[in-house]
DNA sequence: TTAAATTAGATACGGCCGTATCTTATATTC
DNA sequence: GAATATAAGATACGGCCGTATCTAATTTAA
């Protein structure tokens, strides 16, 4: 009896590959995951993978997007800038907690050669940049009178993202205490220091 | 006539290798520099290189230390915290200006897998951490009464280094305008917000 | 001066990367 | 249903990594 040589295609094949990538990520971690290994685990070849994703980082990001159950950020009006920021960091911490240690570090390292910081998070460039998360908070805070102006310099608006990434780069855990420290010791003082134009 | 098979050793050999590494760095940039290429250019083999440096990043750092003419930071009391900080960033900018674009990015990326942020700059861990640069400034500023306390949280003392690295990671140039913005929009507000204990 | 210890140099290995080429199965179109 | 287009699968390549092993030159100790 001859073997059926059924060939997977399109979405079916892609799902199989991403499943394999996800498994490898869980089993071996980002560093030890290889394109060839994923291809083998998915019973295909790396040629097929390279047709879809340009490198390991993008492949893993795709797998994370599909199976990582990363909730997209829900902007909530908590009634204060401090609450908004803590809420944001809390959600980020929850996302990070789902990742194996070193995964994000590895992705960042791999992409550091090619991209600028604003795009380091993968889809961050297309959908919601850090700025787009922060700006509404600042708008509300200004409307409440908590800060003098919602029109803050770029470097200031990007600061939360920078601090988040910095926290990830260090081996730190982004505990609640760390979140509070970041918000109270750094972010609020900076935001509040801006004077109305 | 038989060739003299003179064998270089120790410091002589090491200098030859680092010279080759430096040349390659200038000629091809960090990304395209390879260990094997440096070995070949130095007329030796990579075995010899791996006996001295564990990876490309360390090799390049060694070459930079030897030939990069990176002036070590000179702490100067300019009379104000703002002046001190701008002076620091100015010196850092001068150092960065000597590096080919992408060199520092590459080094950071390569080491991101293995180290925490405080050690990313190579010898930064042994000699002068960022904290050790900043703390004297804060001490002086507190003595002058510019800030309420020199006893600032770790995350705050490390902030200048984080912002510097962030600036480098982006493709930005660390212009004077950027330095001023960092100091005035972020660092001074943060430092000044700390209340005496 | 001879023997012992170092260390440079040469070579080879397995692993993975990223690309190219070719075939063959499957889908699409006529 | 046959012709055509598309994409999977197989294989091979050159490049570099990092390690291991062996040799031979050179230094150091005796």
Coordinates of N, CA and C in Angstrom, one line a residue, chain A residues 30-31 102 105-106 108-117 120 153-156 158-159 162-163 166-167 169-172 177-179 181-182 184-187 189-190 193-194, chain B residues 30-31 102 105-106 108-117 120 153-156 158-159 162-163 166-167 169-172 177-179 181-182 184-187 189-190 193-194:
Chain A
X30 N 13.4 30.6 23.8 CA 13.7 31.3 22.5 C 15.1 31.0 22.0
X31 N 16.1 31.0 22.9 CA 17.4 30.9 22.4 C 17.7 29.6 21.7
X102 N 13.4 35.4 29.0 CA 14.4 35.4 28.0 C 13.7 35.5 26.6
X105 N 13.6 39.2 25.7 CA 15.0 39.7 25.6 C 15.6 39.2 24.2
X106 N 15.3 37.9 23.9 CA 15.8 37.4 22.7 C 15.3 38.1 21.5
X108 N 14.0 41.1 21.3 CA 14.6 42.4 21.2 C 16.0 42.4 20.7
X109 N 16.8 41.5 21.2 CA 18.2 41.4 20.7 C 18.2 41.2 19.2
X110 N 17.4 40.2 18.8 CA 17.5 39.9 17.4 C 17.0 41.0 16.5
X111 N 16.1 41.8 17.0 CA 15.6 42.9 16.1 C 16.4 44.2 16.3
X112 N 17.2 44.2 17.3 CA 17.9 45.5 17.5 C 18.8 45.9 16.4
X113 N 19.3 44.9 15.7 CA 20.2 45.2 14.5 C 19.4 46.0 13.4
X114 N 18.2 45.7 13.3 CA 17.5 46.1 12.1 C 16.5 47.2 12.3
X115 N 16.0 47.4 13.5 CA 14.9 48.3 13.6 C 15.2 49.4 14.7
X116 N 14.4 50.4 14.6 CA 14.5 51.4 15.7 C 13.5 51.1 16.8
X117 N 13.7 51.7 17.9 CA 13.0 51.3 19.1 C 11.5 51.3 19.0
X120 N 10.2 47.9 17.9 CA 10.8 46.7 18.4 C 9.7 45.7 18.8
X153 N 6.4 66.6 25.0 CA 7.4 66.3 23.9 C 7.4 64.8 23.6
X154 N 7.8 64.4 22.5 CA 7.9 63.0 22.0 C 8.7 62.2 23.0
X155 N 9.8 62.7 23.4 CA 10.6 61.9 24.3 C 9.9 61.6 25.6
X156 N 9.0 62.4 26.0 CA 8.3 62.2 27.2 C 7.2 61.2 27.0
X158 N 7.1 58.9 24.9 CA 7.6 57.5 24.7 C 8.2 56.9 26.0
X159 N 8.4 57.8 27.0 CA 9.1 57.3 28.2 C 8.5 56.1 28.8
X162 N 9.8 53.1 27.0 CA 11.3 52.9 27.3 C 11.5 52.3 28.6
X163 N 10.8 52.8 29.6 CA 11.0 52.2 31.0 C 10.5 50.8 31.0
X166 N 13.1 48.7 29.3 CA 14.3 48.6 30.2 C 14.1 47.6 31.3
X167 N 12.9 47.6 31.8 CA 12.6 46.7 32.9 C 12.7 45.2 32.4
X169 N 14.5 44.2 29.9 CA 15.9 43.9 29.5 C 16.7 43.5 30.7
X170 N 16.5 44.2 31.8 CA 17.1 43.7 33.0 C 16.3 42.4 33.4
X171 N 16.8 41.6 34.3 CA 16.0 40.4 34.5 C 14.9 40.6 35.5
X172 N 14.5 41.8 35.6 CA 13.5 42.1 36.7 C 12.1 41.6 36.4
X177 N 5.5 46.5 43.0 CA 6.3 47.6 43.6 C 7.1 48.3 42.5
X178 N 7.6 47.6 41.5 CA 8.3 48.2 40.4 C 7.4 49.1 39.6
X179 N 6.2 48.7 39.4 CA 5.3 49.5 38.6 C 5.0 50.8 39.3
X181 N 6.8 52.2 41.5 CA 8.0 53.1 41.6 C 8.2 53.8 40.3
X182 N 8.0 53.1 39.2 CA 8.2 53.8 37.9 C 7.2 54.9 37.7
X184 N 5.4 56.6 40.1 CA 5.5 57.6 41.1 C 6.8 58.4 41.1
X185 N 7.9 57.6 40.8 CA 9.2 58.3 40.9 C 9.6 58.9 39.6
X186 N 9.1 58.4 38.5 CA 9.6 58.9 37.2 C 8.5 59.5 36.4
X187 N 7.5 58.8 36.1 CA 6.5 59.2 35.0 C 5.7 60.4 35.5
X189 N 6.2 62.7 37.9 CA 7.0 63.9 38.0 C 7.3 64.5 36.6
X190 N 7.6 63.7 35.7 CA 7.9 64.2 34.3 C 6.7 64.8 33.7
X193 N 5.7 68.1 35.2 CA 6.6 69.2 35.1 C 6.4 70.0 33.8
X194 N 5.7 69.5 32.9 CA 5.4 70.2 31.7 C 4.5 71.4 31.9
Chain B
X30 N 30.3 46.7 12.2 CA 30.2 45.7 13.2 C 29.5 44.4 12.6
X31 N 28.4 44.7 11.9 CA 27.6 43.6 11.5 C 28.4 42.6 10.6
X102 N 25.8 51.9 14.2 CA 25.4 50.5 14.2 C 26.4 49.7 15.1
X105 N 24.9 49.6 18.6 CA 23.7 48.8 18.5 C 24.0 47.3 18.4
X106 N 24.9 47.0 17.6 CA 25.3 45.6 17.4 C 25.8 45.0 18.7
X108 N 25.3 45.9 21.7 CA 24.2 45.8 22.7 C 23.3 44.6 22.3
X109 N 23.0 44.5 21.1 CA 22.2 43.3 20.6 C 22.8 42.0 21.0
X110 N 24.1 41.9 20.7 CA 24.8 40.7 21.0 C 24.8 40.3 22.4
X111 N 24.9 41.3 23.3 CA 25.1 41.1 24.7 C 23.8 41.0 25.4
X112 N 22.7 41.4 24.7 CA 21.4 41.4 25.4 C 21.0 40.0 25.8
X113 N 21.4 39.0 25.1 CA 21.0 37.7 25.5 C 21.6 37.3 26.8
X114 N 22.8 37.8 27.1 CA 23.5 37.2 28.2 C 23.6 38.1 29.5
X115 N 23.4 39.3 29.4 CA 23.7 40.2 30.5 C 22.5 41.1 30.9
X116 N 22.6 41.7 32.0 CA 21.6 42.7 32.4 C 22.2 44.0 32.0
X117 N 21.3 44.9 32.0 CA 21.5 46.3 31.5 C 22.7 47.0 32.1
X120 N 25.9 46.2 30.2 CA 25.9 46.2 28.8 C 27.1 46.9 28.1
X153 N 16.1 56.9 44.5 CA 15.9 55.5 44.2 C 16.8 55.0 43.1
X154 N 17.1 53.8 43.1 CA 18.0 53.1 42.1 C 17.5 53.4 40.7
X155 N 16.2 53.3 40.5 CA 15.7 53.4 39.2 C 15.9 54.9 38.7
X156 N 15.9 55.8 39.6 CA 16.1 57.2 39.2 C 17.6 57.4 38.9
X158 N 19.7 55.4 37.8 CA 20.1 54.7 36.6 C 19.5 55.3 35.4
X159 N 18.5 56.2 35.6 CA 17.8 56.8 34.5 C 18.6 57.4 33.4
X162 N 19.9 54.8 31.1 CA 18.8 54.2 30.3 C 18.5 55.1 29.1
X163 N 18.4 56.4 29.4 CA 18.0 57.3 28.4 C 19.1 57.4 27.3
X166 N 18.9 54.3 25.3 CA 17.7 54.4 24.4 C 17.9 55.3 23.2
X167 N 18.6 56.4 23.4 CA 18.9 57.3 22.3 C 19.8 56.6 21.3
X169 N 20.0 53.4 20.7 CA 19.2 52.3 20.1 C 18.4 52.8 18.9
X170 N 17.7 53.9 19.2 CA 17.1 54.5 18.1 C 18.2 55.0 17.2
X171 N 17.9 55.5 16.0 CA 19.0 55.9 15.1 C 19.4 57.3 15.3
X172 N 19.0 57.8 16.5 CA 19.2 59.2 16.7 C 20.6 59.7 16.9
X177 N 20.5 69.4 21.0 CA 19.1 69.6 21.3 C 18.5 68.4 22.1
X178 N 18.9 67.2 21.6 CA 18.5 66.0 22.3 C 19.0 65.9 23.7
X179 N 20.2 66.3 23.9 CA 20.8 66.3 25.2 C 20.1 67.2 26.2
X181 N 17.0 68.3 25.8 CA 15.7 67.8 26.0 C 15.7 66.8 27.1
X182 N 16.6 65.9 27.0 CA 16.6 64.8 28.0 C 16.8 65.4 29.4
X184 N 16.4 68.5 30.5 CA 15.4 69.5 31.0 C 14.0 68.9 31.1
X185 N 13.6 68.0 30.2 CA 12.3 67.5 30.2 C 12.1 66.3 31.1
X186 N 13.2 65.6 31.3 CA 13.1 64.3 32.0 C 13.9 64.3 33.3
X187 N 15.2 64.4 33.2 CA 16.1 64.2 34.3 C 15.9 65.2 35.4
X189 N 13.4 67.2 36.2 CA 12.1 67.0 36.9 C 12.1 65.8 37.8
X190 N 12.7 64.8 37.4 CA 12.7 63.6 38.2 C 13.5 63.8 39.4
X193 N 12.0 66.1 41.9 CA 10.7 65.7 42.6 C 10.9 64.9 43.8
X194 N 12.1 64.4 44.0 CA 12.4 63.6 45.3 C 12.4 64.5 46.5

